[in-house]
Coordinates of C-alpha atoms in Angstrom, one line a residue:
M3 CA 152.5 78.3 49.7
S4 CA 149.0 79.6 52.0
K5 CA 145.9 78.3 50.9
I6 CA 144.3 81.4 52.1
I7 CA 144.6 84.6 49.7
S8 CA 143.4 87.9 49.9
G9 CA 142.7 90.5 46.9
F10 CA 142.3 87.2 44.5
S11 CA 139.9 89.4 42.4
K12 CA 142.8 92.1 41.9
L13 CA 145.1 89.7 40.0
T14 CA 145.1 89.4 36.1
K15 CA 143.7 86.7 35.3
E16 CA 147.0 84.9 33.9
E17 CA 147.9 85.4 37.7
K18 CA 144.7 84.0 39.0
I19 CA 145.3 80.8 37.2
Q20 CA 148.6 80.9 37.8
W21 CA 148.2 80.6 41.8
L22 CA 145.2 78.3 42.0
A23 CA 147.8 75.8 39.4
E24 CA 150.3 76.1 41.9
N25 CA 147.9 75.6 44.9
Y26 CA 145.6 73.3 43.6
F27 CA 147.2 71.1 40.9
N28 CA 149.3 68.7 41.5
N29 CA 151.5 69.7 37.7
T30 CA 151.1 73.3 36.8
L31 CA 152.4 73.1 33.5
D32 CA 149.9 70.9 32.1
T33 CA 146.8 72.4 34.5
V34 CA 147.5 75.9 33.0
K35 CA 147.9 74.6 29.4
I36 CA 143.8 72.8 30.1
I37 CA 142.7 76.0 31.4
K38 CA 144.4 78.3 28.4
Q39 CA 143.4 75.7 25.7
Y40 CA 139.7 77.0 26.4
W41 CA 140.3 80.7 26.0
N42 CA 138.5 81.6 22.4
I43 CA 141.4 82.8 20.0
D44 CA 139.2 86.0 19.3
N45 CA 140.2 88.4 22.1
D46 CA 137.4 90.6 21.9
L47 CA 134.8 87.3 22.5
Q48 CA 136.7 86.4 25.5
Q49 CA 136.4 89.7 27.0
L50 CA 132.9 89.3 26.1
H51 CA 132.7 85.9 28.1
D52 CA 135.3 87.1 30.8
D53 CA 132.8 89.9 31.6
F54 CA 129.5 88.0 31.8
I55 CA 130.6 86.6 36.2
E56 CA 133.9 87.7 38.1
N57 CA 137.3 85.4 38.7
T58 CA 137.0 83.9 35.3
I59 CA 140.1 81.8 34.4
S60 CA 138.5 80.2 31.2
N61 CA 135.7 78.8 29.4
F62 CA 134.1 75.4 30.0
Y63 CA 132.4 74.6 26.7
M64 CA 129.0 72.4 26.8
P65 CA 127.4 70.8 23.4
L66 CA 125.4 72.8 21.5
G67 CA 122.8 70.5 19.4
V68 CA 120.0 70.9 17.2
A69 CA 116.7 68.9 17.1
P70 CA 114.6 69.3 13.9
N71 CA 111.5 68.6 12.8
F72 CA 109.1 70.4 16.1
I73 CA 106.1 71.5 15.0
I74 CA 104.6 73.9 16.9
N75 CA 100.8 75.1 16.2
D76 CA 101.2 74.8 12.7
R77 CA 104.6 76.1 12.7
V78 CA 107.8 73.8 11.9
Y79 CA 110.8 75.1 14.6
A80 CA 114.1 73.3 14.8
V81 CA 115.2 73.7 18.5
P82 CA 118.7 74.2 19.7
M83 CA 119.8 72.8 22.7
V84 CA 123.0 72.6 24.7
V85 CA 122.8 69.4 26.9
E86 CA 125.7 66.9 27.9
E87 CA 123.6 64.2 28.1
S88 CA 124.1 62.2 25.3
S89 CA 120.6 60.9 24.9
V90 CA 118.2 64.0 25.2
V91 CA 118.8 65.5 21.5
A92 CA 118.2 62.2 19.8
A93 CA 115.5 61.6 21.2
A94 CA 113.5 65.0 21.3
S95 CA 114.5 64.7 17.6
L96 CA 113.0 61.1 17.3
V97 CA 109.5 62.3 19.1
A98 CA 109.5 65.8 17.3
K99 CA 109.4 63.7 14.0
F100 CA 107.2 61.1 15.1
W101 CA 104.8 63.8 16.5
S102 CA 105.0 65.7 13.3
T103 CA 102.9 63.3 11.3
R104 CA 100.3 63.2 14.3
G105 CA 99.5 66.2 14.1
G106 CA 102.7 68.2 16.0
F107 CA 102.2 69.8 19.5
K108 CA 99.8 72.4 20.3
T109 CA 100.7 75.1 23.2
K110 CA 99.1 77.7 25.0
V111 CA 100.1 80.3 27.3
I112 CA 97.4 80.3 30.5
G113 CA 98.8 83.4 32.1
T114 CA 102.7 85.6 32.5
T115 CA 101.9 87.0 35.6
K116 CA 105.5 87.3 38.0
I117 CA 105.8 87.5 41.3
G118 CA 107.6 89.8 43.4
Q119 CA 107.3 91.0 47.6
V120 CA 108.9 93.0 50.0
H121 CA 108.5 91.5 53.4
F122 CA 108.1 94.0 56.1
M123 CA 107.6 93.1 59.9
F124 CA 104.6 95.2 61.6
A125 CA 104.2 95.2 65.4
G126 CA 100.9 97.6 65.2
N127 CA 97.6 96.9 65.1
K128 CA 96.9 95.3 61.4
I129 CA 93.9 97.5 61.3
D130 CA 96.3 100.5 61.3
L131 CA 98.4 99.0 58.8
E132 CA 95.7 97.9 56.2
T133 CA 94.6 101.8 55.9
Y134 CA 98.3 103.0 55.8
F135 CA 98.3 100.5 52.6
N136 CA 95.1 102.1 51.1
T137 CA 96.0 105.2 52.1
N138 CA 99.7 105.2 50.2
K139 CA 98.9 102.0 47.8
T140 CA 98.7 105.1 45.0
E141 CA 101.7 106.5 45.7
L142 CA 103.4 102.8 45.6
F143 CA 102.7 102.8 42.5
A144 CA 103.7 106.2 41.3
A145 CA 107.1 105.8 43.4
T146 CA 107.8 103.1 40.5
A147 CA 106.8 105.9 37.5
S148 CA 110.7 105.6 36.3
I149 CA 111.6 102.6 36.2
T150 CA 108.2 101.3 34.5
K151 CA 107.6 103.6 32.0
N152 CA 109.3 102.2 29.3
M153 CA 107.6 98.8 30.5
E154 CA 104.4 99.7 29.9
K155 CA 105.0 101.0 26.8
R156 CA 105.9 97.6 25.5
G157 CA 102.1 96.6 27.7
G158 CA 103.9 95.6 30.6
G159 CA 104.4 97.3 34.5
I160 CA 103.1 96.1 38.1
L161 CA 99.2 94.6 37.8
D162 CA 98.5 94.6 41.5
I163 CA 99.9 95.4 44.8
K164 CA 98.0 93.0 47.6
L165 CA 99.3 93.7 51.6
V166 CA 99.5 89.9 52.6
D167 CA 99.1 88.7 55.8
K168 CA 101.5 86.0 57.4
T169 CA 101.4 86.8 61.1
D170 CA 99.6 83.0 61.3
K171 CA 102.8 81.7 60.3
L172 CA 105.8 84.2 62.0
A173 CA 105.1 86.7 64.1
N174 CA 104.5 90.2 63.0
Y175 CA 105.4 89.1 58.9
Y176 CA 103.4 90.5 56.7
Q177 CA 104.7 91.4 52.6
L178 CA 103.2 93.4 50.1
H179 CA 102.9 90.9 47.1
I180 CA 103.2 92.6 43.9
T181 CA 102.5 91.3 40.3
F182 CA 104.2 92.3 37.2
E183 CA 103.9 91.6 33.3
T184 CA 107.3 92.0 31.8
K185 CA 106.8 90.9 28.1
D186 CA 109.7 89.0 26.0
S187 CA 112.0 90.5 29.3
M188 CA 112.5 87.8 32.3
G189 CA 112.3 91.2 33.9
A190 CA 114.7 89.8 37.6
N191 CA 116.5 93.3 37.2
F192 CA 113.1 95.3 36.7
I193 CA 111.4 94.0 39.1
N194 CA 113.7 93.9 41.6
S195 CA 113.8 97.5 41.1
C196 CA 110.9 98.4 41.3
L197 CA 110.4 96.4 45.1
E198 CA 113.1 98.2 46.5
A199 CA 111.6 101.8 45.1
I200 CA 108.1 100.0 46.9
A201 CA 109.9 99.4 50.3
N202 CA 111.7 103.0 50.2
E203 CA 108.0 104.4 49.4
F204 CA 106.3 101.5 52.3
R205 CA 108.8 102.0 55.4
N206 CA 107.9 103.8 58.3
D207 CA 109.0 104.1 62.0
E208 CA 106.7 100.9 62.4
I209 CA 107.2 99.2 59.6
E210 CA 111.1 97.3 59.3
I211 CA 112.0 96.5 55.4
V212 CA 113.7 92.7 55.8
M213 CA 114.6 92.4 52.1
S214 CA 112.5 93.2 49.0
I215 CA 113.3 90.1 46.0
L216 CA 111.7 88.7 43.0
S217 CA 110.3 84.8 43.6
N218 CA 110.7 82.5 41.0
Y219 CA 107.9 80.7 41.7
V220 CA 105.5 81.6 38.9
P221 CA 102.1 79.8 39.3
E222 CA 100.4 82.1 37.2
C223 CA 103.5 82.5 34.2
L224 CA 102.0 78.9 32.7
V225 CA 102.3 77.3 29.5
R226 CA 100.2 74.2 28.0
A227 CA 101.9 71.7 25.8
E228 CA 100.2 68.9 24.3
V229 CA 99.8 66.2 21.8
S230 CA 97.0 63.4 21.0
C231 CA 96.3 61.0 18.5
K232 CA 93.5 57.9 17.7
I233 CA 95.4 54.9 19.8
E234 CA 96.4 52.8 17.0
E235 CA 98.2 55.7 14.9
L236 CA 100.7 55.4 18.2
G237 CA 101.7 52.5 16.0
G238 CA 104.2 49.4 17.2
E239 CA 102.6 45.7 17.8
N240 CA 100.3 46.3 19.7
P241 CA 98.8 50.4 20.4
Q242 CA 96.4 49.6 23.0
K243 CA 98.7 47.8 25.0
F244 CA 101.5 50.9 24.5
A245 CA 98.5 53.2 25.9
E246 CA 97.8 51.6 28.7
K247 CA 101.7 51.2 30.0
F248 CA 102.2 54.4 29.1
Y249 CA 99.2 55.6 31.5
Q250 CA 99.8 53.9 34.0
A251 CA 103.8 54.5 34.4
I252 CA 102.0 58.3 34.1
K253 CA 99.6 58.0 36.9
I254 CA 102.5 56.0 39.1
A255 CA 104.3 59.3 38.5
E256 CA 101.3 61.6 40.0
I257 CA 101.6 59.3 43.3
E258 CA 105.1 58.6 43.6
P259 CA 107.0 61.4 44.8
Y260 CA 110.6 59.2 44.1
R261 CA 109.3 58.1 40.9
A262 CA 108.0 61.7 40.2
V263 CA 110.9 63.8 40.6
T264 CA 113.1 61.0 38.3
H265 CA 109.9 61.6 36.0
N266 CA 110.2 65.2 36.4
K267 CA 114.3 65.3 35.4
G268 CA 113.2 63.9 32.1
I269 CA 111.2 66.9 31.7
M270 CA 113.4 69.4 32.2
N271 CA 116.3 67.4 30.2
G272 CA 114.6 68.9 27.2
V273 CA 113.0 72.8 28.7
D274 CA 116.8 73.0 31.0
A275 CA 118.3 72.7 27.3
V276 CA 116.5 75.0 25.8
V277 CA 116.7 77.2 28.4
L278 CA 120.5 76.8 28.3
A279 CA 121.0 77.7 24.6
T280 CA 118.9 80.8 24.6
G281 CA 120.7 82.4 27.7
N282 CA 118.1 82.2 30.3
D283 CA 118.1 81.2 33.9
F284 CA 118.1 77.5 34.1
R285 CA 118.2 77.6 37.9
A286 CA 115.3 80.1 37.9
V287 CA 113.4 78.1 35.9
E288 CA 114.2 74.6 37.4
A289 CA 113.4 75.9 41.0
G290 CA 110.3 77.4 40.2
V291 CA 108.9 74.0 38.5
H292 CA 110.0 72.0 40.8
A293 CA 107.4 74.2 43.3
Y294 CA 105.6 74.1 41.3
A295 CA 105.2 70.0 41.2
S296 CA 104.3 70.2 44.8
R297 CA 101.7 73.2 44.9
S298 CA 99.9 70.1 46.2
G299 CA 101.4 69.6 49.4
Q300 CA 103.2 66.6 47.6
Y301 CA 105.4 66.2 44.7
T302 CA 103.7 65.1 41.8
S303 CA 104.0 64.3 38.1
L304 CA 104.7 68.1 35.6
S305 CA 102.9 66.0 32.8
H306 CA 99.5 63.7 32.9
C307 CA 97.7 61.3 30.4
S308 CA 94.1 60.1 29.1
I309 CA 92.9 57.5 27.1
D310 CA 89.2 57.7 26.1
D311 CA 87.1 56.9 23.1
G312 CA 89.7 55.7 21.5
I313 CA 91.9 58.5 21.9
F314 CA 95.6 58.8 23.3
K315 CA 96.1 62.3 25.2
F316 CA 99.7 63.3 26.3
W317 CA 100.3 67.1 28.1
I318 CA 102.1 69.4 30.4
E319 CA 101.7 72.4 31.7
L320 CA 105.2 74.4 33.1
P321 CA 105.3 77.5 34.9
L322 CA 108.3 79.5 32.6
A323 CA 110.0 82.9 33.5
L324 CA 111.8 83.4 30.1
G325 CA 112.9 86.0 28.3
T326 CA 113.9 87.1 24.3
V327 CA 115.2 90.6 25.4
G328 CA 118.0 91.7 28.1
G329 CA 120.3 89.6 30.0
L330 CA 122.7 86.8 29.1
T331 CA 120.0 86.9 25.6
A332 CA 121.8 89.8 23.8
L333 CA 124.5 89.6 25.1
H334 CA 126.1 86.6 24.0
P335 CA 126.7 85.3 20.9
M336 CA 125.3 81.5 20.5
A337 CA 122.3 82.9 22.5
K338 CA 121.8 85.6 19.8
L339 CA 122.1 82.6 17.4
S340 CA 119.7 80.2 19.0
L341 CA 116.9 82.6 19.1
E342 CA 117.2 83.4 15.5
M343 CA 117.4 79.9 14.8
L344 CA 113.7 80.2 17.1
Q345 CA 112.4 82.7 13.9
K346 CA 113.2 85.2 16.5
P347 CA 110.6 84.0 19.4
S348 CA 108.2 86.0 22.3
A349 CA 108.7 85.2 25.6
R350 CA 105.2 83.4 24.6
T351 CA 106.8 81.9 22.0
L352 CA 109.6 81.2 23.6
M353 CA 107.9 78.9 26.7
Q354 CA 105.5 76.9 23.7
V355 CA 108.5 76.1 22.8
M356 CA 110.2 74.9 25.9
A357 CA 106.7 73.3 26.9
A358 CA 107.4 71.4 23.5
A359 CA 110.6 70.6 24.4
G360 CA 110.1 68.6 27.6
L361 CA 107.0 66.9 26.6
A362 CA 109.2 65.2 23.8
Q363 CA 111.6 64.0 26.4
N364 CA 108.9 62.7 28.4
F365 CA 107.5 61.0 25.8
A366 CA 111.0 59.4 24.6
A367 CA 111.6 58.8 27.9
L368 CA 108.4 57.1 29.0
R369 CA 108.1 55.0 25.5
A370 CA 111.7 54.1 26.4
L371 CA 110.6 52.7 29.8
T372 CA 108.0 50.9 29.0
T373 CA 108.8 48.9 25.7
K374 CA 113.1 48.3 25.6
G375 CA 113.7 50.1 29.0
I376 CA 115.5 53.1 29.2
Q377 CA 119.5 52.1 29.1
H378 CA 118.5 50.4 25.5
G379 CA 118.2 53.6 23.6
H380 CA 120.6 55.6 26.2
M381 CA 123.3 53.3 26.5
K382 CA 123.5 53.5 22.4
M383 CA 123.9 56.7 22.8
H384 CA 125.9 56.8 25.9
L385 CA 128.1 54.3 22.9
Q386 CA 129.7 57.0 21.2
N387 CA 130.9 59.1 24.5
I388 CA 132.9 55.3 25.5
L389 CA 134.1 55.1 22.4
N390 CA 135.7 58.8 22.8
Q391 CA 136.7 58.2 26.1
L392 CA 138.8 54.9 24.6
G393 CA 140.4 57.0 21.7
A394 CA 138.7 54.5 19.2
T395 CA 139.5 55.8 16.3
E396 CA 136.6 56.2 13.0
E397 CA 136.6 53.3 11.6
E398 CA 136.7 50.6 15.0
K399 CA 134.3 53.4 15.6
I400 CA 131.5 52.1 13.1
E401 CA 132.2 48.5 13.3
I402 CA 131.5 48.6 17.9
T403 CA 128.3 50.0 17.1
N404 CA 127.5 48.2 14.3
Y405 CA 128.2 44.8 16.2
F406 CA 126.5 46.2 18.9
D407 CA 123.4 47.5 16.9
K408 CA 121.3 44.3 17.7
R409 CA 123.9 44.0 21.8
T410 CA 123.0 45.6 24.9
V411 CA 125.5 48.4 25.0
S412 CA 127.5 47.9 28.6
H413 CA 131.0 50.3 29.7
S414 CA 133.0 46.7 29.8
A415 CA 131.0 44.7 26.8
V416 CA 132.1 47.8 25.3
V417 CA 135.9 47.6 26.3
T418 CA 135.8 44.2 25.9
K419 CA 135.1 44.1 22.0
F420 CA 137.7 47.5 21.5
N421 CA 140.3 45.7 23.1
Q422 CA 139.5 43.1 21.0
L423 CA 140.0 45.2 18.3
R424 CA 142.7 46.9 19.5
K425 CA 144.6 43.1 20.5
P426 CA 147.2 42.5 17.7
I427 CA 146.3 40.0 15.2
I428 CA 147.5 36.7 15.7
S429 CA 150.3 34.9 13.1
W430 CA 149.3 31.4 14.4
V431 CA 152.1 29.0 12.8
D432 CA 150.6 26.3 11.1
F433 CA 152.8 23.0 12.1
L434 CA 151.5 21.3 9.4
N435 CA 153.2 23.1 6.6
F436 CA 156.5 21.5 6.7
D437 CA 158.9 23.8 4.9
E438 CA 157.6 26.8 6.5
V439 CA 158.1 25.3 9.7
R440 CA 162.0 24.4 8.3
A441 CA 161.9 27.7 6.7
K442 CA 161.7 30.1 10.0
L443 CA 163.5 27.5 12.6
S444 CA 166.7 27.4 9.9
T445 CA 167.3 31.3 10.5
L446 CA 168.2 29.8 13.8
K447 CA 171.6 30.1 15.6
V448 CA 172.2 28.2 18.9
D449 CA 173.1 31.6 20.0
N450 CA 170.1 33.5 19.4
A451 CA 168.6 35.3 22.7
P452 CA 165.2 34.0 24.1
V453 CA 162.7 36.6 24.3
F454 CA 161.3 35.2 27.2
G455 CA 162.2 31.8 29.2
K456 CA 165.3 29.8 29.5
M457 CA 165.9 27.5 26.4
N458 CA 167.9 28.6 23.6
S459 CA 166.7 28.0 20.5
Q460 CA 167.7 24.6 19.4
Q461 CA 166.4 23.4 22.8
M462 CA 162.7 24.8 22.2
I463 CA 162.8 23.3 18.7
E464 CA 163.6 20.0 20.6
H465 CA 160.8 20.7 23.1
L466 CA 158.0 21.1 20.2
S467 CA 159.9 17.7 19.0
A468 CA 159.4 16.2 22.3
V469 CA 155.9 17.3 23.2
T470 CA 155.0 16.0 20.1
Q471 CA 156.1 12.9 20.9
I472 CA 153.6 13.2 23.6
A473 CA 150.8 12.6 21.0
N474 CA 152.7 10.0 19.0
G475 CA 153.1 7.5 22.1
N476 CA 156.8 8.0 22.0
W477 CA 156.9 9.5 24.9
K478 CA 155.1 7.7 28.2
V479 CA 154.3 11.1 30.3
D480 CA 153.6 10.2 34.1
A481 CA 150.6 12.9 34.5
F482 CA 146.6 12.4 35.3
V483 CA 144.4 15.3 35.1
S484 CA 141.3 14.9 36.4
D485 CA 137.4 15.2 34.6
D486 CA 136.9 18.2 36.9
K487 CA 140.3 20.5 35.7
M488 CA 140.0 18.9 31.9
A489 CA 136.6 20.3 31.8
R490 CA 138.0 23.9 33.0
R491 CA 141.2 23.8 30.9
R492 CA 140.3 22.3 27.3
P493 CA 137.4 24.9 26.4
F494 CA 141.0 27.3 26.5
L495 CA 141.9 25.1 22.8
N496 CA 138.7 26.7 20.9
T497 CA 139.4 30.3 21.7
E498 CA 141.4 32.9 19.9
N499 CA 143.8 33.2 22.8
E500 CA 147.7 32.3 23.1
L501 CA 149.3 30.6 25.7
Q502 CA 150.8 33.3 28.2
M503 CA 154.4 34.2 28.0
G504 CA 155.5 31.7 31.4
F505 CA 153.5 28.9 30.7
K506 CA 155.5 25.7 32.1
A507 CA 153.2 22.3 32.7
S508 CA 154.0 20.5 36.0
F509 CA 155.7 17.5 34.2
L510 CA 158.2 19.5 32.2
S511 CA 161.2 20.2 34.3
E512 CA 163.1 23.7 36.0
E513 CA 166.2 23.8 34.0
P514 CA 165.6 23.6 30.1
N515 CA 166.7 20.0 28.7
D516 CA 170.4 18.6 27.9
L517 CA 170.8 18.5 24.1
K518 CA 170.0 15.3 21.7
F519 CA 170.7 16.5 18.3
T520 CA 174.6 17.5 17.4
S521 CA 173.3 20.4 14.9
I522 CA 170.3 22.7 15.1
D523 CA 169.9 21.2 11.3
A524 CA 169.6 17.8 12.8
A525 CA 167.1 18.8 15.6
I526 CA 164.5 20.2 13.0
D527 CA 165.1 17.1 10.9
D528 CA 163.8 15.0 13.7
L529 CA 161.1 17.4 15.0
I530 CA 159.6 17.4 11.0
N531 CA 159.3 13.3 11.4
Q532 CA 157.7 13.7 13.8
I533 CA 154.6 15.4 12.8
Q534 CA 155.1 12.9 10.1
V535 CA 153.8 10.6 12.4
F536 CA 151.6 12.8 14.9
V537 CA 149.7 12.8 11.8
K538 CA 150.1 9.4 10.6
V539 CA 148.9 8.3 14.4
F540 CA 146.2 9.4 14.5
T541 CA 144.9 9.1 10.5
D542 CA 145.5 5.7 11.0
D543 CA 142.9 4.8 14.0
K544 CA 140.7 7.5 14.3
N545 CA 139.7 7.5 17.9
R546 CA 142.9 7.6 19.2
I547 CA 142.9 9.7 22.1
I548 CA 146.0 10.6 24.3
V549 CA 146.2 12.1 27.0
H550 CA 147.8 15.9 27.4
P551 CA 149.8 16.0 30.3
F552 CA 148.1 19.5 30.6
F553 CA 144.7 19.9 29.0
G554 CA 143.9 15.9 29.3
E555 CA 142.1 13.4 26.8
L556 CA 142.5 15.0 23.9
D557 CA 141.3 13.8 20.1
F558 CA 143.5 14.3 16.6
D559 CA 141.6 18.5 16.2
Y560 CA 142.0 19.3 19.3
W561 CA 145.9 18.2 19.7
K562 CA 145.8 20.1 16.0
K563 CA 144.8 23.4 18.1
F564 CA 146.9 22.6 21.3
Q565 CA 150.3 22.6 18.6
V566 CA 148.9 25.3 16.9
K567 CA 149.4 27.4 20.0
H568 CA 152.0 25.4 21.3
F569 CA 154.4 26.2 18.2
T570 CA 152.8 29.5 18.0
H571 CA 154.3 30.4 21.5
H572 CA 157.7 28.8 21.1
F573 CA 158.4 30.6 17.5
K574 CA 157.4 34.0 19.1
Q575 CA 159.7 32.8 22.2
F576 CA 162.4 33.8 19.2
G577 CA 161.2 36.2 17.0
L578 CA 159.9 34.1 14.4
V579 CA 156.4 35.5 14.2

C-alpha cells in the first residue's frame, strides 16, 4: 500500500488510524488498541479534543501536578504544572515551601505591551511615505474600530502606530510597528485581525504589503519576580559559602552562553509547566523568552543574584504574553480547572505566578548544582520512572526507594537491585544436616531424569561423595591452581551466587563414572560417612588446608561454603530443592 495519500483529512478518524497502522506500524492490532486506549469514554469530551486540531487520532496524555505553598505577594497559591520531567514539580514544591517562611515571592508587572507589525516594501521617496503615513494615521486607527470596540471597553486596544525605516538592513523595507494592550486575552487573533485591517487601509499602488503578523518578541510585556532574605536565613552548614557559590553560578550563566542555555532551560521547566496547565501557548512564550535572553547581542542568564550587606537577593525578569480568557483557556476543561485553582487570575497575575514558578525552579536547580550536584535529586525522582518501566510492585518500590535513600541512584544500580529482589530465593542445602540429606536423596530412583547434565541419580550421589573425599584426603587429584586464578575464583564462594548449570571442573571426565555401589541406599550411606569424615578431619586439624581443583587452597570454612553450593547445585539437578 502506498504511503502517499490524497484526501487524508476527509477520512474518518477510524479510517485514518487504520491507514496509519497498516502503513507505518508492524503490529496493526496493537497499534490500533494503544491509540484507542487514550480516547476519552465521554464522546462529547473526546469530540471537543478532536476539534482542537486537524487529523486528530487520539489524545497524548501529560501528567498534571500541583506545587503547593507558593506565597506570591502575600497570597497563597497552589500552582498547577503540566510536565513530564520527574523532578520539576517536586523541586518547585520544595522551594515554594522554603521561601514561604522567608517572605515568599515578591512580583510585579513592569509592562503588558504587545507588538504587531505590517511589513511592506516601498521604493519611492521616504519623505513622501512619511507624509502619507502621517496624513492617514488616524484612518489606520479607524480601520480597526469594529475590531477594537470590545477590547477598548476592557481598557485595551491599539496604543500606537509607528512607521519604521529598515532600508539599511533590506532595500525598500519598511514596517508599521504597532503596540497593543490586550488585557486578559493573549490577543493573537485580535492583533492579527487589527494588523490585516490596517494593512488593507495603508496599501496603495506604491506600497507592497509583504505580510501582517504579531510578534512573539514582547520585551515590554515584562514581569519581575524576586526572593530575598538574610544570608544566615538560607540555612545549611555554611550559608555564606552557599550564597557565594550560588552567586558565582549566576555570574557564570550571565557570561557563558553554553551554561546560560541550560540555566534558562531550567527556568522554563517551571514556566512552561504552568503555561501548559493554563492552556497558553508555550511555543510563543519560549520564543519570546529566549529572544529576550539574547537582546544584548549575547545569550545570557534570565535570572540574577546579589549578596550585599548580608542580604541574599535572587530575581528574574521575563517577557510573558499570556491570556486567561479566550482560546484554549476557555475550551480545555483542565485549563479552566487550572485557572480556577489559581483563583481565576487576571493575565497580569498569571504572569507573576509563572515568573515565580520559573524562579523557584531555577533556585532548586542552582541549589542542587552548587551542593550535592544536579543528579542527586533528579535521579531520586527519576527512580520512580525506572521502577515503573521495570514493572516493580508497590512493595518492591518501597524497598528499593528505601535502599537508595542514602545511595547514588543510577539506572544500572536500580536494575541490579531490582533483579536481586526478583531473583528466586535460593534454598541452600545444609549438607551437614545428615537426616535432611538422607531424606531428600532417599526419594530418588535410579531412572529419575536429571533437569540438566548426563549423570543419573546414583551417579550424582557418588559424585558428591567423591568430591568430599578430596577434602578428606582420600582422593588425590592432580590439579594446580595458580595464585592468580585462586585470587579471582575464591571470592565467588563468599557470594550468594549459585554454581551455574553446565559448570564442570577440568579434572572430571566428560562422561559420568561407572557406579561404585549396588544401590542408591548404599551410595547415600557412603556419602553420609564421607561428610562425617569431612567434619572430623578438619576438627582434628584446625589449620588444615586442602587444595580444591578449581578454587585452590581452601580451609574448613571455605570448603563448607563450596560444599553448600555444590550440594545445592546437584540437588537442583534432580529437583530436590
